CSV table of C-alpha atoms in Angstrom, one decimal:
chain,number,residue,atom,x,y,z
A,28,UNK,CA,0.0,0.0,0.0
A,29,UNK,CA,1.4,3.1,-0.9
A,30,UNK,CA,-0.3,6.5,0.2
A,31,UNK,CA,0.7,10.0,-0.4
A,32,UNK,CA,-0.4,12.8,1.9
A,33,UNK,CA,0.5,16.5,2.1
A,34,UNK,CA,1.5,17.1,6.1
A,35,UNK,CA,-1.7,20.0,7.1
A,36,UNK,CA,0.3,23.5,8.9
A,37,UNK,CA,-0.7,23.5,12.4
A,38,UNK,CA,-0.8,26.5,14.8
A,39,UNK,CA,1.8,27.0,17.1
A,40,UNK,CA,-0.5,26.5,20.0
A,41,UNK,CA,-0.7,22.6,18.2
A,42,UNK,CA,3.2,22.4,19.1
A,43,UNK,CA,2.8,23.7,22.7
A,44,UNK,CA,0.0,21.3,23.5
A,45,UNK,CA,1.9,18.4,21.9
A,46,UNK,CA,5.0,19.9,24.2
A,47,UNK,CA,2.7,19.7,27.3
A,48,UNK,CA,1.6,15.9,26.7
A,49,UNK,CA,4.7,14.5,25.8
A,50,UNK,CA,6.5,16.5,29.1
A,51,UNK,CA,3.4,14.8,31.3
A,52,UNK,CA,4.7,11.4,30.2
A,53,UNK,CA,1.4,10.3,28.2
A,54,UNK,CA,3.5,7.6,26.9
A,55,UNK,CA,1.4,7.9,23.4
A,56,UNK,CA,4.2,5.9,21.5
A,57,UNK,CA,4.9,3.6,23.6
A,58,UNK,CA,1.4,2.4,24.3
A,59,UNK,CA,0.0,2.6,20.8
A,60,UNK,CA,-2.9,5.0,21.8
A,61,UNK,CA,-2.8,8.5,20.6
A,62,UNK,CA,-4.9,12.0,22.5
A,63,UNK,CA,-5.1,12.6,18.4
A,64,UNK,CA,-7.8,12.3,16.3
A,65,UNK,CA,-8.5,12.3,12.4
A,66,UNK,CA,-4.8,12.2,11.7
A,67,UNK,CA,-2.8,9.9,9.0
A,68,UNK,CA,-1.2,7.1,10.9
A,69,UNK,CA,1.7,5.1,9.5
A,70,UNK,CA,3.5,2.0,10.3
A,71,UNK,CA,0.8,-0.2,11.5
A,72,UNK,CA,-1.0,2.6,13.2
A,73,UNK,CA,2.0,3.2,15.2
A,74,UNK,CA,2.7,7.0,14.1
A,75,UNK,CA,-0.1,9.5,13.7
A,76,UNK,CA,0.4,12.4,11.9
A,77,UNK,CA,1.5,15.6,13.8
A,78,UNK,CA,2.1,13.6,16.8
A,79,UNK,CA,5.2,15.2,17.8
A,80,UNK,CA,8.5,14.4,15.5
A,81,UNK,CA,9.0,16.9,13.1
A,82,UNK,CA,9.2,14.2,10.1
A,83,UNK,CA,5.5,13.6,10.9
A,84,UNK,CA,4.2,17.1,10.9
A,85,UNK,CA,5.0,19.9,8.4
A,86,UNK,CA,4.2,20.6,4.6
A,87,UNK,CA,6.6,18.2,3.3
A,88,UNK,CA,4.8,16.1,0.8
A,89,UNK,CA,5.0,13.0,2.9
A,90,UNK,CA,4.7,9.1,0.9
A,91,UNK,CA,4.0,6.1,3.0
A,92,UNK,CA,4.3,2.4,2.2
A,93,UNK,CA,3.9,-0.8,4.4
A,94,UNK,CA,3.4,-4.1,4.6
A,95,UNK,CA,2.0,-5.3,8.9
A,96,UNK,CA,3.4,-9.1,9.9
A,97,UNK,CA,0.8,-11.5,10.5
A,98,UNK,CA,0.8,-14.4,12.7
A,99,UNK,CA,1.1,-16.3,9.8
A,100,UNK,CA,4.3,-14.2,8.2
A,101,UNK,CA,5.9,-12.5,10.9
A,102,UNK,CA,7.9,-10.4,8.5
A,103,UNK,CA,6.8,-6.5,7.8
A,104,UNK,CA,8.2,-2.8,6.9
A,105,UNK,CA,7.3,0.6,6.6
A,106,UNK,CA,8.7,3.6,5.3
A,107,UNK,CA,7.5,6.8,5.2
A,108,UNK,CA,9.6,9.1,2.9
A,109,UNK,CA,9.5,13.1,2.7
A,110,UNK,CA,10.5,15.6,0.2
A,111,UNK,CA,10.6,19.5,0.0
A,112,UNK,CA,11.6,21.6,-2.6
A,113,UNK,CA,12.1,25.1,-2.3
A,114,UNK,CA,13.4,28.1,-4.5
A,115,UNK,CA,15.7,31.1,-3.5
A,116,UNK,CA,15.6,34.3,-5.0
A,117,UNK,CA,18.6,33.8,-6.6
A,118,UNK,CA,16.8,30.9,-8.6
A,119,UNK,CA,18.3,27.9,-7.1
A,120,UNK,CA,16.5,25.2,-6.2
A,121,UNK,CA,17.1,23.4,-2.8
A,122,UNK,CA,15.9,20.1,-1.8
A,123,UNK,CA,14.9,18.1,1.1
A,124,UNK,CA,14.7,14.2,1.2
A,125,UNK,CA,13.9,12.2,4.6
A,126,UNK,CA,13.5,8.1,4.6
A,127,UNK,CA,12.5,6.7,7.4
A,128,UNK,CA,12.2,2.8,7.2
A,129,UNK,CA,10.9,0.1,10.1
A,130,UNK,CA,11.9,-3.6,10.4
A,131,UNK,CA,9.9,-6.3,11.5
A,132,UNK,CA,11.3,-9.8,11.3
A,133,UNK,CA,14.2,-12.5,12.3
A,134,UNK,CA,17.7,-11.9,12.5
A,135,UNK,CA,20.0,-13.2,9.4
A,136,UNK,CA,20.0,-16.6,8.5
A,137,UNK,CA,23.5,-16.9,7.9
A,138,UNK,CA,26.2,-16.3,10.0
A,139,UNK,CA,28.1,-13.5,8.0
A,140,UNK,CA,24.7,-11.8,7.0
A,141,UNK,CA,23.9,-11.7,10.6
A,142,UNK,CA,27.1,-10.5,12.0
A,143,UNK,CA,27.1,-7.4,9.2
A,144,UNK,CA,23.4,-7.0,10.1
A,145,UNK,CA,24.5,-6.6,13.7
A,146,UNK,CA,27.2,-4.3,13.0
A,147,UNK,CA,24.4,-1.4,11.9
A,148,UNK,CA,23.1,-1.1,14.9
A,149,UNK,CA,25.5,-1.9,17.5
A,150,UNK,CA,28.5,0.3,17.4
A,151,UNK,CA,30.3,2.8,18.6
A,152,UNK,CA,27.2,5.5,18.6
A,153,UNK,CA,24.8,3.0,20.2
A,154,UNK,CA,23.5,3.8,23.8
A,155,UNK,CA,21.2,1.1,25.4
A,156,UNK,CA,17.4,1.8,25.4
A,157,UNK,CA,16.6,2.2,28.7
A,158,UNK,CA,13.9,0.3,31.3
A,159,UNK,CA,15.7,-2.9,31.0
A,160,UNK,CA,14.3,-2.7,27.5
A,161,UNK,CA,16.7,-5.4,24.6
A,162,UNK,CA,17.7,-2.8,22.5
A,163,UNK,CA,19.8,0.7,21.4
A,164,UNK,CA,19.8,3.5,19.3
A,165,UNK,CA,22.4,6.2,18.4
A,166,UNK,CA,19.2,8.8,17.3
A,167,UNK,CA,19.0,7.6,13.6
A,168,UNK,CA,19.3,4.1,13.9
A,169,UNK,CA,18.0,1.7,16.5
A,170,UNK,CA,17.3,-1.9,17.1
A,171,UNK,CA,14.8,-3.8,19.5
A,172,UNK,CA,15.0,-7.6,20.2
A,173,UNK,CA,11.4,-8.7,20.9
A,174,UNK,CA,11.0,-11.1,23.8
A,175,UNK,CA,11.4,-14.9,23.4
A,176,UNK,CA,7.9,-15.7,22.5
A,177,UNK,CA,8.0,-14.0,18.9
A,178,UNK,CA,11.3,-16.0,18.4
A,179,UNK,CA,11.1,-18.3,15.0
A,180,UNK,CA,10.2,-21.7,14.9
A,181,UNK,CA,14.0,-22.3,14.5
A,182,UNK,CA,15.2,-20.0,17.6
A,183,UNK,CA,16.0,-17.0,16.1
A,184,UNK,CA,15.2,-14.0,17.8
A,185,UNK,CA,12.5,-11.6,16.2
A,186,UNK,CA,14.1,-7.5,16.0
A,187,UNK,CA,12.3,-4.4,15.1
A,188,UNK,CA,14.9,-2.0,13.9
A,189,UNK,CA,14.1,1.3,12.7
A,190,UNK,CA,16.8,3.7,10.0
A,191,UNK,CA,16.7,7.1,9.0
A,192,UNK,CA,18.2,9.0,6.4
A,193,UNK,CA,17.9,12.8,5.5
A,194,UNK,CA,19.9,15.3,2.4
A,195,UNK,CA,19.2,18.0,1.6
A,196,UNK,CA,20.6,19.2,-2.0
A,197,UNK,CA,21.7,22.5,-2.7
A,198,UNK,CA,23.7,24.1,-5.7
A,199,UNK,CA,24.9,20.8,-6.9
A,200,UNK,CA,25.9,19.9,-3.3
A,201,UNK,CA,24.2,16.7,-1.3
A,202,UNK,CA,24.7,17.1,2.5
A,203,UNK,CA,23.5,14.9,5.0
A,204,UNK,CA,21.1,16.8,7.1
A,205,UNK,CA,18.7,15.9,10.3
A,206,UNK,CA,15.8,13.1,9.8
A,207,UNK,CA,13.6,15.0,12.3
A,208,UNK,CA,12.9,12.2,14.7
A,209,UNK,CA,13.9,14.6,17.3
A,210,UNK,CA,15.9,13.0,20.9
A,211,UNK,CA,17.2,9.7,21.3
A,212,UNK,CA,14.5,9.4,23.6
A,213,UNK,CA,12.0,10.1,20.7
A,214,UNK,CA,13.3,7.5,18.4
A,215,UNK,CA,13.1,5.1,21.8
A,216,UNK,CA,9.3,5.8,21.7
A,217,UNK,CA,9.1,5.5,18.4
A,218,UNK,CA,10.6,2.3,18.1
A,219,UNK,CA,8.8,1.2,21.0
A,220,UNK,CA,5.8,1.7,19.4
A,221,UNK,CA,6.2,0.2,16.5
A,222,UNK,CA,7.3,-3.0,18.2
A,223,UNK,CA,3.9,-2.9,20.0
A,224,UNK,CA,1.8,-2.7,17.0
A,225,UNK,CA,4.0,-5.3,15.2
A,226,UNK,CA,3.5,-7.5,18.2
A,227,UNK,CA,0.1,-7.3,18.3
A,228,UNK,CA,-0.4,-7.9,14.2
A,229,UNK,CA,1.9,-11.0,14.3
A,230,UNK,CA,0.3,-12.2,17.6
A,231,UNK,CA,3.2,-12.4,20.4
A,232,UNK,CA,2.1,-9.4,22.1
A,233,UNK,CA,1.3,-9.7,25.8
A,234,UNK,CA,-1.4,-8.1,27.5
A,235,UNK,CA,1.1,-5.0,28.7
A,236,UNK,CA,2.3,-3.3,26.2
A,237,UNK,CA,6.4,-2.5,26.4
A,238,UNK,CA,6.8,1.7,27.5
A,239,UNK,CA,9.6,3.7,27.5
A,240,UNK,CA,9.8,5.6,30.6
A,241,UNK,CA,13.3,6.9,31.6
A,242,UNK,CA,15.6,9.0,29.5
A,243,UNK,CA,18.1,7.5,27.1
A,244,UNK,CA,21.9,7.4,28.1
A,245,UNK,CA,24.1,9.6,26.2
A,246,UNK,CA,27.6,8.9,24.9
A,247,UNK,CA,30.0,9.0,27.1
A,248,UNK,CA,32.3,11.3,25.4
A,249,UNK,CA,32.7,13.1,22.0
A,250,UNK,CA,34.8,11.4,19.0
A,251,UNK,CA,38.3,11.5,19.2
A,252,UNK,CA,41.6,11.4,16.6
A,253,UNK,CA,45.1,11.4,16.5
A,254,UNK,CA,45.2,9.7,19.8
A,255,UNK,CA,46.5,6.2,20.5
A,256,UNK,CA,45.4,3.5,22.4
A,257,UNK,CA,41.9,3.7,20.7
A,258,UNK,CA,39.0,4.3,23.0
A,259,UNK,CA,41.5,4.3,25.4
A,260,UNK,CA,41.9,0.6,25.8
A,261,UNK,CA,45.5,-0.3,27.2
A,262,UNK,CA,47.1,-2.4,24.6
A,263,UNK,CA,44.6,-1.5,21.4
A,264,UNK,CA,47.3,0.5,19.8
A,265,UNK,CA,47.1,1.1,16.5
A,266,UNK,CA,50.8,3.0,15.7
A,267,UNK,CA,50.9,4.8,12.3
A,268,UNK,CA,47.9,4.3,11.3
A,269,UNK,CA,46.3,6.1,13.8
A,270,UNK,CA,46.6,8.7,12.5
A,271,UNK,CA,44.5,8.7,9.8
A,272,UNK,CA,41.8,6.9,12.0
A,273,UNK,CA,38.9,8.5,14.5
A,274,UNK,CA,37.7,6.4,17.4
A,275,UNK,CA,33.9,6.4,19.6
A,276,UNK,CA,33.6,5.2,22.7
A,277,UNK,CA,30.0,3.9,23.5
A,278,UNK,CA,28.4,2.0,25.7
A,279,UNK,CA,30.5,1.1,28.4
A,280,UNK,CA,28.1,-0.7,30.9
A,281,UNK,CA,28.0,-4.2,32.5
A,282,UNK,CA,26.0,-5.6,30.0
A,283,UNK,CA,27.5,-3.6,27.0
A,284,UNK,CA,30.6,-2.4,25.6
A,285,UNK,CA,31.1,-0.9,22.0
A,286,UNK,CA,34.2,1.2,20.6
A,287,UNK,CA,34.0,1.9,16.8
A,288,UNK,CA,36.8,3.2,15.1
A,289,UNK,CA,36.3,4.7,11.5
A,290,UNK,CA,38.7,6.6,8.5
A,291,UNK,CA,39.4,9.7,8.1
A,292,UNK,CA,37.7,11.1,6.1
A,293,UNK,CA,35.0,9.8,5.7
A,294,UNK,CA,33.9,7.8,8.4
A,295,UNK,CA,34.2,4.1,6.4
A,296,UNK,CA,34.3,1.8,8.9
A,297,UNK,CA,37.6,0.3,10.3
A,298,UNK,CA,36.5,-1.7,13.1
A,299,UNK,CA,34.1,-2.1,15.5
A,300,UNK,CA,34.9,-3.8,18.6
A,301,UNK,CA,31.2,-5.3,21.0
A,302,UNK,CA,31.0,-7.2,24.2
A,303,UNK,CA,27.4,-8.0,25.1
A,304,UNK,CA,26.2,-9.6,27.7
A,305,UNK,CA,22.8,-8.2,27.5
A,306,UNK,CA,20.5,-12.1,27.2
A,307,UNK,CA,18.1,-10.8,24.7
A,308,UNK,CA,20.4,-8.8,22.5
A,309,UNK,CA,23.4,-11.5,23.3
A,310,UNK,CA,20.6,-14.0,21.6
A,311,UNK,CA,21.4,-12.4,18.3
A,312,UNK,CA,24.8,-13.9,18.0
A,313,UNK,CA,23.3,-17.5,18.5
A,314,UNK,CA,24.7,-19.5,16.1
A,315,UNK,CA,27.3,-17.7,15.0
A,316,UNK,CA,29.7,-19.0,17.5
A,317,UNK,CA,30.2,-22.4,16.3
A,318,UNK,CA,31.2,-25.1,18.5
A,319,UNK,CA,34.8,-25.1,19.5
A,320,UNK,CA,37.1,-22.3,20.7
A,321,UNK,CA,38.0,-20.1,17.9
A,322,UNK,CA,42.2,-20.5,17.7
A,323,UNK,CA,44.4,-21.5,20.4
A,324,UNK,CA,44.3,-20.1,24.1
A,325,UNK,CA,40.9,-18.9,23.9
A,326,UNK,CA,38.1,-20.0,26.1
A,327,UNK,CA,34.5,-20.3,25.1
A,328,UNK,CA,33.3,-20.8,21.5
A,329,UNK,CA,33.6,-18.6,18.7
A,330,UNK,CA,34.2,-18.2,15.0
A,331,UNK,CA,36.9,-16.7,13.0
A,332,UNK,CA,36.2,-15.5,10.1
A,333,UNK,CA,38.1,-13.1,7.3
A,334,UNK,CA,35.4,-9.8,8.0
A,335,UNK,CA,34.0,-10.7,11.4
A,336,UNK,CA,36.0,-12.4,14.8
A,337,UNK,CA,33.2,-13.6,17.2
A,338,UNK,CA,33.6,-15.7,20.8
A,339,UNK,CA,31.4,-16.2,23.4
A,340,UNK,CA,32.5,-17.7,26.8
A,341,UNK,CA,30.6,-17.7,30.4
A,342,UNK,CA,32.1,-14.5,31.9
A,343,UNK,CA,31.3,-14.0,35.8
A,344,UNK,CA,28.4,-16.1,35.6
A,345,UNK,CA,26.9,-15.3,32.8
A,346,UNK,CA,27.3,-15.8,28.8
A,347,UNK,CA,28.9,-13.0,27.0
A,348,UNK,CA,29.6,-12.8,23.3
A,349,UNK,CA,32.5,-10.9,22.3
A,350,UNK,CA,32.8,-9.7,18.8
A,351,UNK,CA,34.9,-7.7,16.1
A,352,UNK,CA,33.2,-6.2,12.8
A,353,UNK,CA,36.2,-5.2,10.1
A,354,UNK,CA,34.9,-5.4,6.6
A,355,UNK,CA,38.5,-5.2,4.9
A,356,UNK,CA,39.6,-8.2,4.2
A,357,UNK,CA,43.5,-7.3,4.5
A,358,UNK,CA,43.0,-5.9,7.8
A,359,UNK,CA,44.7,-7.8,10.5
A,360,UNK,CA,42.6,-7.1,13.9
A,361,UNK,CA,43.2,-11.0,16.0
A,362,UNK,CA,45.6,-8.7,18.0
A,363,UNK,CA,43.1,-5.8,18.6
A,364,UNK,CA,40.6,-8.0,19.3
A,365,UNK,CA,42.5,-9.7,22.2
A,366,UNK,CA,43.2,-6.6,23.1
A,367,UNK,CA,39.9,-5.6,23.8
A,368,UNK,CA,38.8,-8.7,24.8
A,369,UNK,CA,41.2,-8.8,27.7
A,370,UNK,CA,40.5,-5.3,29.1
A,371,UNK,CA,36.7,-6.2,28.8
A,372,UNK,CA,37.2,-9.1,31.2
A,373,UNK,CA,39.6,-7.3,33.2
A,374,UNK,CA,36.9,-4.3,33.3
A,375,UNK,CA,33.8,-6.4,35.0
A,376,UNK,CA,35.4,-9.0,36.8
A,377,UNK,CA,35.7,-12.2,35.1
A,378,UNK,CA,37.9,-15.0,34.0
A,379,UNK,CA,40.2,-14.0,30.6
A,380,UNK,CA,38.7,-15.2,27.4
A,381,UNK,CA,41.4,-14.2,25.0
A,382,UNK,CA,44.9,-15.6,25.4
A,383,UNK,CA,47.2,-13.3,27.6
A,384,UNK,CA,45.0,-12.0,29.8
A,385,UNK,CA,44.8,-11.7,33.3
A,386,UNK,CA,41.8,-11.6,35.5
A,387,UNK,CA,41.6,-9.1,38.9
């Protein structure tokens, strides 16, 4: 279904009163229900138009196509896309475009599909959702592991991810430019609600609804350059090459850790470095850590392959999957890994995993 809709100019007293019910917690995303009425809704019924993000108000001609999961196919998407064109009095012509697509569905099948599918959400820039809630978002992407009952019949868990994308265009120029989902906390609620209203469609939902009620956590600290060890993990020293290289320190919790490091510039990928110990998110990686240890001196289970490196091993009394994301095939990152692997282990207490470390 594909539906077209020109966004209607509300008053500013429209904004203040949306302002007024989203500071008094209403919770409209989260639970599905909206104070709206008469409004376009999108994604299932999640979104209603002019319900607080700025992609879902304004005079943006607005296009909407989606397909809801059924109990029968528990697969769906949405997107809902946005362009504006506008003319300066110098004649140029400036334009606008805003994609917003949601995920409902399985994780990859294969291994190395799943582990590349990972890497766009968890990163460097992704902060856990908050209220013990399976999931993150770094504001334009973010990623929700639905609870075991909306697993397939083959054990893989069930995600509802959510990506935006915005340009605008300008004298021959395409810059990327802000998707209008507003706060990390928006896109929480956002996400949140979609997840709802997919539960409900494919027929897993229970009879409370999952709400987002605390604020998001925000990165730690700003991205950093020309500095060595990256994300300042003793012994993940990348010499030269630093240089030319940018690093992100994420999450850095007792069920998460993420450091990204990317080109400069640019921002290509170079690696990205995960522990999670999270259950529902660590439930992602199931099997793609085969069935022996992954080389020599390493505990647990784990796979190495040429683009991804990927272990998991019980870790103070819990499973924890420990992975490393480097798409270039010439890059050699078994010693970063360990690296980071060891001051992980080192970090929350348990027994090493990677050959050479130490515990407390």
């Amino acid at each position: 279904m594909r539906r077209f809709v020109r966004a209607r100019r509300r008053t500013a007293w429209a904004g203040v009163a949306i302002a007024v019910a989203v500071a008094a917690g209403l919770g409209t995303w989260a639970t599905g229900t909206w104070p709206f009425d008469g409004g376009d809704t999108y994604c299932w019924g999640a979104w209603e138009e002019d319900s607080g993000p700025k992609f879902l108000s304004g005079e943006a001609e607005r296009a909407a196509e989606e397909t809801a999961p059924t109990a029968g196919r528990p697969r769906g998407r949405c997107t809902v896309a946005l362009r504006a064109e506008d003319v300066g009095s110098d004649g140029e012509k400036n334009v606008d475009t805003t994609e917003i697509r949601v995920g409902y569905g399985p994780a990859p099948e294969g291994a190395a599909r799943r582990m590349t599918w990972i890497g766009g959400y968890l990163n460097g820039r992704a902060m856990p959702l908050p209220d013990g809630l399976p999931g993150v978002t770094d504001g334009k992407h973010a990623l929700l592991v639905l609870p075991e009952r909306c697993d397939t019949r083959d054990g893989r868990p069930t995600a509802v991810t959510l990506d935006a994308k915005a340009e605008t265009t300008w004298s021959g120029r395409t810059l990327p430019a802000d998707p209008g989902l507003g706060d990390a906390r928006s896109v929480a609620e956002l996400l949140v609600a979609a997840a709802n209203r997919g539960m409900e469609a494919a027929g897993c939902a229970a009879s409370e609804p999952l709400r987002v009620v605390s604020p998001v956590l925000t990165l730690p600290e700003d991205v950093e350059s020309f500095r060595s060890p990256m994300c300042r993990i003793r012994g993940l020293d990348l010499g030269a090459a630093a240089e030319d290289l940018e690093y992100q320190v994420g999450a850095v919790t007792r069920d998460l850790q993420f450091c990204s490091v990317r080109t400069r510039p640019g921002g290509d990928p170079y690696f990205d470095a995960l522990m999670v110990a999270q259950p529902r998110l660590s439930a992602l990686f199931d099997g793609a850590t085969g069935g022996k240890a992954p080389a020599r001196g390493w505990r647990g289970t784990g796979v190495f392959a040429d683009d991804y490196k990927v272990v998991r091993a019980d870790c103070a009394g819990r499973p924890a999957t420990f992975a490393m994301l480097a798409p270039s095939l010439r890059r050699q990152t078994a010693p970063h890994f360990v690296a980071f692997t060891n001051a992980v282990t080192r970090r929350i207490g348990c027994a090493p995993v990677a050959p050479g470390g130490s515990g407390r």
